[in-house]
PDB file of C-alpha atoms in Angstrom:
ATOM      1  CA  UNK A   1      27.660  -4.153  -3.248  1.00  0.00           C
ATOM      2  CA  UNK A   2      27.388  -0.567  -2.717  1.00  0.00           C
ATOM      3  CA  UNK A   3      23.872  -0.485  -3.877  1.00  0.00           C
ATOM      4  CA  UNK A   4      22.779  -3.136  -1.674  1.00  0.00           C
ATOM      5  CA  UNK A   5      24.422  -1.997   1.557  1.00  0.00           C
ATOM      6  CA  UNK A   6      23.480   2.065   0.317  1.00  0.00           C
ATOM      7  CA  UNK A   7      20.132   0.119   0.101  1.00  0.00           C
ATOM      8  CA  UNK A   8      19.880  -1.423   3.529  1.00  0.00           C
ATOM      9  CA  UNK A   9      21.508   1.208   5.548  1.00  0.00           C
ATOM     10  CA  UNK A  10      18.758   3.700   4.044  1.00  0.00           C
ATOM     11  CA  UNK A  11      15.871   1.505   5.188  1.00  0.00           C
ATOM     12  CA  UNK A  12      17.061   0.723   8.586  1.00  0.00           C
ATOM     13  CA  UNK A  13      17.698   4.672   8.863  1.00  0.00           C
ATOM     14  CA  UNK A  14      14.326   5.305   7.596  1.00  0.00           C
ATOM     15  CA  UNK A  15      12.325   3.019  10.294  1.00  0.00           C
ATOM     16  CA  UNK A  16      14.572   3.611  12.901  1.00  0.00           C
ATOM     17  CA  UNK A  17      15.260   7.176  12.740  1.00  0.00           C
ATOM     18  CA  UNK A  18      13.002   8.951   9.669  1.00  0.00           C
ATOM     19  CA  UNK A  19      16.589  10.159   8.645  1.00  0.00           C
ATOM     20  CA  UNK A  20      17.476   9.029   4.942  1.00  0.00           C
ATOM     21  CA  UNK A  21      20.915   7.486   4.340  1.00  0.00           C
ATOM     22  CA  UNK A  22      21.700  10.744   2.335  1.00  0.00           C
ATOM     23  CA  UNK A  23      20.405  12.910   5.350  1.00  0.00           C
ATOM     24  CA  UNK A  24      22.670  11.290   7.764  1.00  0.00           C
ATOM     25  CA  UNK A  25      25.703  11.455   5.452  1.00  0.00           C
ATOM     26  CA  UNK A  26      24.902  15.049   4.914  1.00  0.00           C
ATOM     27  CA  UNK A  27      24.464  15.633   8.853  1.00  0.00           C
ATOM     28  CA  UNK A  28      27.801  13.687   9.318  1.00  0.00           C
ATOM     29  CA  UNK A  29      29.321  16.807   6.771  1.00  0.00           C
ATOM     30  CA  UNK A  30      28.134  19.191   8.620  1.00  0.00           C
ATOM     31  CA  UNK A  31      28.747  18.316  12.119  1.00  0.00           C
ATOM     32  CA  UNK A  32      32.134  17.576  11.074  1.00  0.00           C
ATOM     33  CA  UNK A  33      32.943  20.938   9.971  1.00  0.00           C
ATOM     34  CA  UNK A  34      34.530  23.403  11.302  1.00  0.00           C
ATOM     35  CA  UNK A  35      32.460  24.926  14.256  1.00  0.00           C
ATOM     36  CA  UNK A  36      29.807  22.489  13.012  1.00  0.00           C
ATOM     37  CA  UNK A  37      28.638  24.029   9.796  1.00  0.00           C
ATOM     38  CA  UNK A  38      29.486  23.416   6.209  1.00  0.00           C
ATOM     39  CA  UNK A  39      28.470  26.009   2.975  1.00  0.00           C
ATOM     40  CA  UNK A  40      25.560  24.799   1.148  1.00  0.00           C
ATOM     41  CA  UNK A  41      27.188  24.637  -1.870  1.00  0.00           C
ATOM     42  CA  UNK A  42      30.218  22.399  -1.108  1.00  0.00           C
ATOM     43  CA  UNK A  43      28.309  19.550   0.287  1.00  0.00           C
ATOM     44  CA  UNK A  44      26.332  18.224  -3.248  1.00  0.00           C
ATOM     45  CA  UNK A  45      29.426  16.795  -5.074  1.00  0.00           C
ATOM     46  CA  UNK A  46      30.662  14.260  -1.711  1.00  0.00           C
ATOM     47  CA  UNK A  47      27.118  13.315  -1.425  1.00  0.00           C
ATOM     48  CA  UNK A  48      26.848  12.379  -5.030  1.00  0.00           C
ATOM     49  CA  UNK A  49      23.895  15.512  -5.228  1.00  0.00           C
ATOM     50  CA  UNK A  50      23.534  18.473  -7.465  1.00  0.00           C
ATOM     51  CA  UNK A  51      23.941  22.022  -6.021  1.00  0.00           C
ATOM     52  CA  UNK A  52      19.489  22.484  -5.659  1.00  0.00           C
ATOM     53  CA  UNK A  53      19.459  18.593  -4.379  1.00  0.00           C
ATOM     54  CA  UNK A  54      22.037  19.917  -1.846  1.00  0.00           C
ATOM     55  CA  UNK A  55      19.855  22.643  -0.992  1.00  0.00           C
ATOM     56  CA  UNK A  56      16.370  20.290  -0.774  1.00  0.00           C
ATOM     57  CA  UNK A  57      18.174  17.828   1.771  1.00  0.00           C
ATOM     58  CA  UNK A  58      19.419  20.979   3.941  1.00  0.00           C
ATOM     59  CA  UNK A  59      15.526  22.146   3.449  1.00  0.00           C
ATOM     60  CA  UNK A  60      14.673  19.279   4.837  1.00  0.00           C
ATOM     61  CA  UNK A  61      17.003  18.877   7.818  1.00  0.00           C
ATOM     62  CA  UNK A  62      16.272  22.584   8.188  1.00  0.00           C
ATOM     63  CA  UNK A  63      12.771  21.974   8.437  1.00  0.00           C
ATOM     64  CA  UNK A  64      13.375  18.850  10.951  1.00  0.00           C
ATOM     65  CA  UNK A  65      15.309  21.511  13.100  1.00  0.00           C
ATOM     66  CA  UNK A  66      18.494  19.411  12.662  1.00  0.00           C
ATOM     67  CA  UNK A  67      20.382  22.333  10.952  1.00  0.00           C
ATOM     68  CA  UNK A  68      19.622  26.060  10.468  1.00  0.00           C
ATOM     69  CA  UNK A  69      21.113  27.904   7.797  1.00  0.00           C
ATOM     70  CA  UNK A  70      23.722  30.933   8.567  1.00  0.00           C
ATOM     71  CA  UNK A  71      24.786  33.755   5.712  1.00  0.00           C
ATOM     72  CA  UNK A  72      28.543  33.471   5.013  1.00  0.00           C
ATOM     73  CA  UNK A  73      29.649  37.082   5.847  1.00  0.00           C
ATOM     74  CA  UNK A  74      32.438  36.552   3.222  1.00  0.00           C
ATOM     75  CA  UNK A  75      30.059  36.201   0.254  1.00  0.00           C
ATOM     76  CA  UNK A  76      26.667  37.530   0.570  1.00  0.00           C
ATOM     77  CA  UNK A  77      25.476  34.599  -1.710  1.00  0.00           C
ATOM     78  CA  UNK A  78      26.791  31.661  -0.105  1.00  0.00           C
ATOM     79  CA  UNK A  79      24.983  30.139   2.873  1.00  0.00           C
ATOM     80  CA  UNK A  80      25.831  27.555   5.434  1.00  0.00           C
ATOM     81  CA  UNK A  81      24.193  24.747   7.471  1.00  0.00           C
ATOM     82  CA  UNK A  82      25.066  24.462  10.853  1.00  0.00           C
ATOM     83  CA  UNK A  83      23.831  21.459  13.030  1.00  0.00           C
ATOM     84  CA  UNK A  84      21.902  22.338  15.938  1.00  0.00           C
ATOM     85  CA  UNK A  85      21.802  20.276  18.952  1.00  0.00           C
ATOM     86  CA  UNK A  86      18.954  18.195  17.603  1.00  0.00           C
ATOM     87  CA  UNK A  87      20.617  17.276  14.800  1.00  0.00           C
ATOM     88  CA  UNK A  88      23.934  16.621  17.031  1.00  0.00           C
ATOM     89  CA  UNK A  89      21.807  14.521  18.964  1.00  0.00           C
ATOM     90  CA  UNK A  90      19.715  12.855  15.754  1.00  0.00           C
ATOM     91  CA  UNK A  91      23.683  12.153  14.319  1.00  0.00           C
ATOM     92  CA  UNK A  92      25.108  10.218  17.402  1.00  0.00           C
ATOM     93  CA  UNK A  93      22.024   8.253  16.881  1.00  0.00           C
ATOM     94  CA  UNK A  94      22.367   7.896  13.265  1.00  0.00           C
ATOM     95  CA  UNK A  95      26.190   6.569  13.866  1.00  0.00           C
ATOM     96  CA  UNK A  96      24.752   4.167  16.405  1.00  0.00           C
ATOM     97  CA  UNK A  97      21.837   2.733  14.372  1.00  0.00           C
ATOM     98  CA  UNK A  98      24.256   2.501  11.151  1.00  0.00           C
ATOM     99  CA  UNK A  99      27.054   1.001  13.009  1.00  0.00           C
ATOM    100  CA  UNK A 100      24.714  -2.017  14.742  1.00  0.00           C
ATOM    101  CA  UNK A 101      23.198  -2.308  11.183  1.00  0.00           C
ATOM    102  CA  UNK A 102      26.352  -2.885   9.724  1.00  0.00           C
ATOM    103  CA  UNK A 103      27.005  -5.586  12.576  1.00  0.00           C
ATOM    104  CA  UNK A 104      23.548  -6.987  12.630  1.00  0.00           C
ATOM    105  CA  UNK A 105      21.183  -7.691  10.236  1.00  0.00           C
ATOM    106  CA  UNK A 106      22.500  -5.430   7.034  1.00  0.00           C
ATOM    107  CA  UNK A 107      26.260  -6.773   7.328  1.00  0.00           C
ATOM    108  CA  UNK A 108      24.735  -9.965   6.912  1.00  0.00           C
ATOM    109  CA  UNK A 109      24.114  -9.291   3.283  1.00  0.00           C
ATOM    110  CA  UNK A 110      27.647  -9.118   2.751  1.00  0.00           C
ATOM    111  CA  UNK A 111      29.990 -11.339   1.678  1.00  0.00           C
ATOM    112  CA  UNK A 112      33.282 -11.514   3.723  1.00  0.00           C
ATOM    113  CA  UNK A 113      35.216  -8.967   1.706  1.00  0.00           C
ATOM    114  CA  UNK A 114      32.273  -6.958   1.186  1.00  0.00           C
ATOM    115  CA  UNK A 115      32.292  -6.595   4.847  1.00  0.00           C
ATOM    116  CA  UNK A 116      35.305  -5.334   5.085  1.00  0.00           C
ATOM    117  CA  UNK A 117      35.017  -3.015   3.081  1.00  0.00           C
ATOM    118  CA  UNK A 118      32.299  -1.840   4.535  1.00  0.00           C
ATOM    119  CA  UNK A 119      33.298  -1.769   7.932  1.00  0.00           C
ATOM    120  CA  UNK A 120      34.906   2.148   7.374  1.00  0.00           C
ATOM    121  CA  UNK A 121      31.347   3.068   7.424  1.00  0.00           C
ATOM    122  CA  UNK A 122      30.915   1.960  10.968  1.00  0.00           C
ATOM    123  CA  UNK A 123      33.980   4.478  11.903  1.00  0.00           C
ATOM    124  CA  UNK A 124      33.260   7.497  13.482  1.00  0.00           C
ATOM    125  CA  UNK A 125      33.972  11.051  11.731  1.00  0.00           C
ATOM    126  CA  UNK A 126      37.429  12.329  13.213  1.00  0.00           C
ATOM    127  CA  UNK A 127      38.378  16.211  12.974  1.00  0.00           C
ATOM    128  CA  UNK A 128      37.356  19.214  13.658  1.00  0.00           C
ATOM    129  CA  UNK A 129      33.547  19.614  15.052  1.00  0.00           C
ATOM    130  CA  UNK A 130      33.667  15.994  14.567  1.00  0.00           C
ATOM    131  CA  UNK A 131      30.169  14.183  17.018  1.00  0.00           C
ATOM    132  CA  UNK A 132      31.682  12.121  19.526  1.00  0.00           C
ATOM    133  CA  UNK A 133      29.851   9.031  19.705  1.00  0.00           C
ATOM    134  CA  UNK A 134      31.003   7.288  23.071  1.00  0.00           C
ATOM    135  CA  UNK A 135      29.760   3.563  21.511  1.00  0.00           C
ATOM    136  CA  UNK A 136      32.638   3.816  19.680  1.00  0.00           C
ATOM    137  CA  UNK A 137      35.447   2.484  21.448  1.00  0.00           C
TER     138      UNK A 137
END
């Protein structure tokens, strides 16, 4: 199941918003952080990526202006990503566009339980620097 829906999320993102499905997860880190910014380096193992395929998706949001890196003044190796207002914006549509997909045309690949469990990927991130989303009620 997870392949399928990780399958059909990722396309709709892609023609809808250019955004992969590991882009938007990896935006959704980010924003949620504190004061909207995560270190580099602790975002690869929740996303399922490697430490460099952490650092090529924040390259590419980076280059997209979604996030811009900042030096961690604690450790003058470690970086972070902090969402810019692009991304903010590019996130809130992401949520939007995943949670009508899961609704639409994607949840209907799913069988009832599938759906369900599912459906905690159409609920919005809670906590600090969290995106408000105001189509979720």
């Amino acid at each position: 199941m997870h392949a399928r829906l990780a399958g059909a999320l990722d396309d709709a993102l892609q023609r809808g918003l250019g955004l992969s499905l590991t882009d938007t997860e990896a935006l959704e880190a980010i924003g949620g952080g504190p004061d909207g910014r995560a270190r580099i380096s602790a975002l690869g193992p929740p996303l399922g990526l490697t430490p460099s395929g952490a650092s090529r998706c924040v390259d590419r949001l980076e280059r997209a202006g979604l996030v811009v890196r900042e030096a961690c003044p604690e450790d003058g190796r470690g970086w972070f990503a902090a969402i810019t207002d692009t991304g903010r914006g590019r996130l809130r549509a992401a949520l939007a566009l995943r949670r009508s997909a899961l609704t639409g045309p994607v949840g209907e690949i799913l069988s009832d339980d599938e759906a369900a469990c599912a459906a905690r990927w159409a609920v919005p991130p809670r906590g600090p620097g969290d995106v408000p989303d105001p189509g979720y009620g």
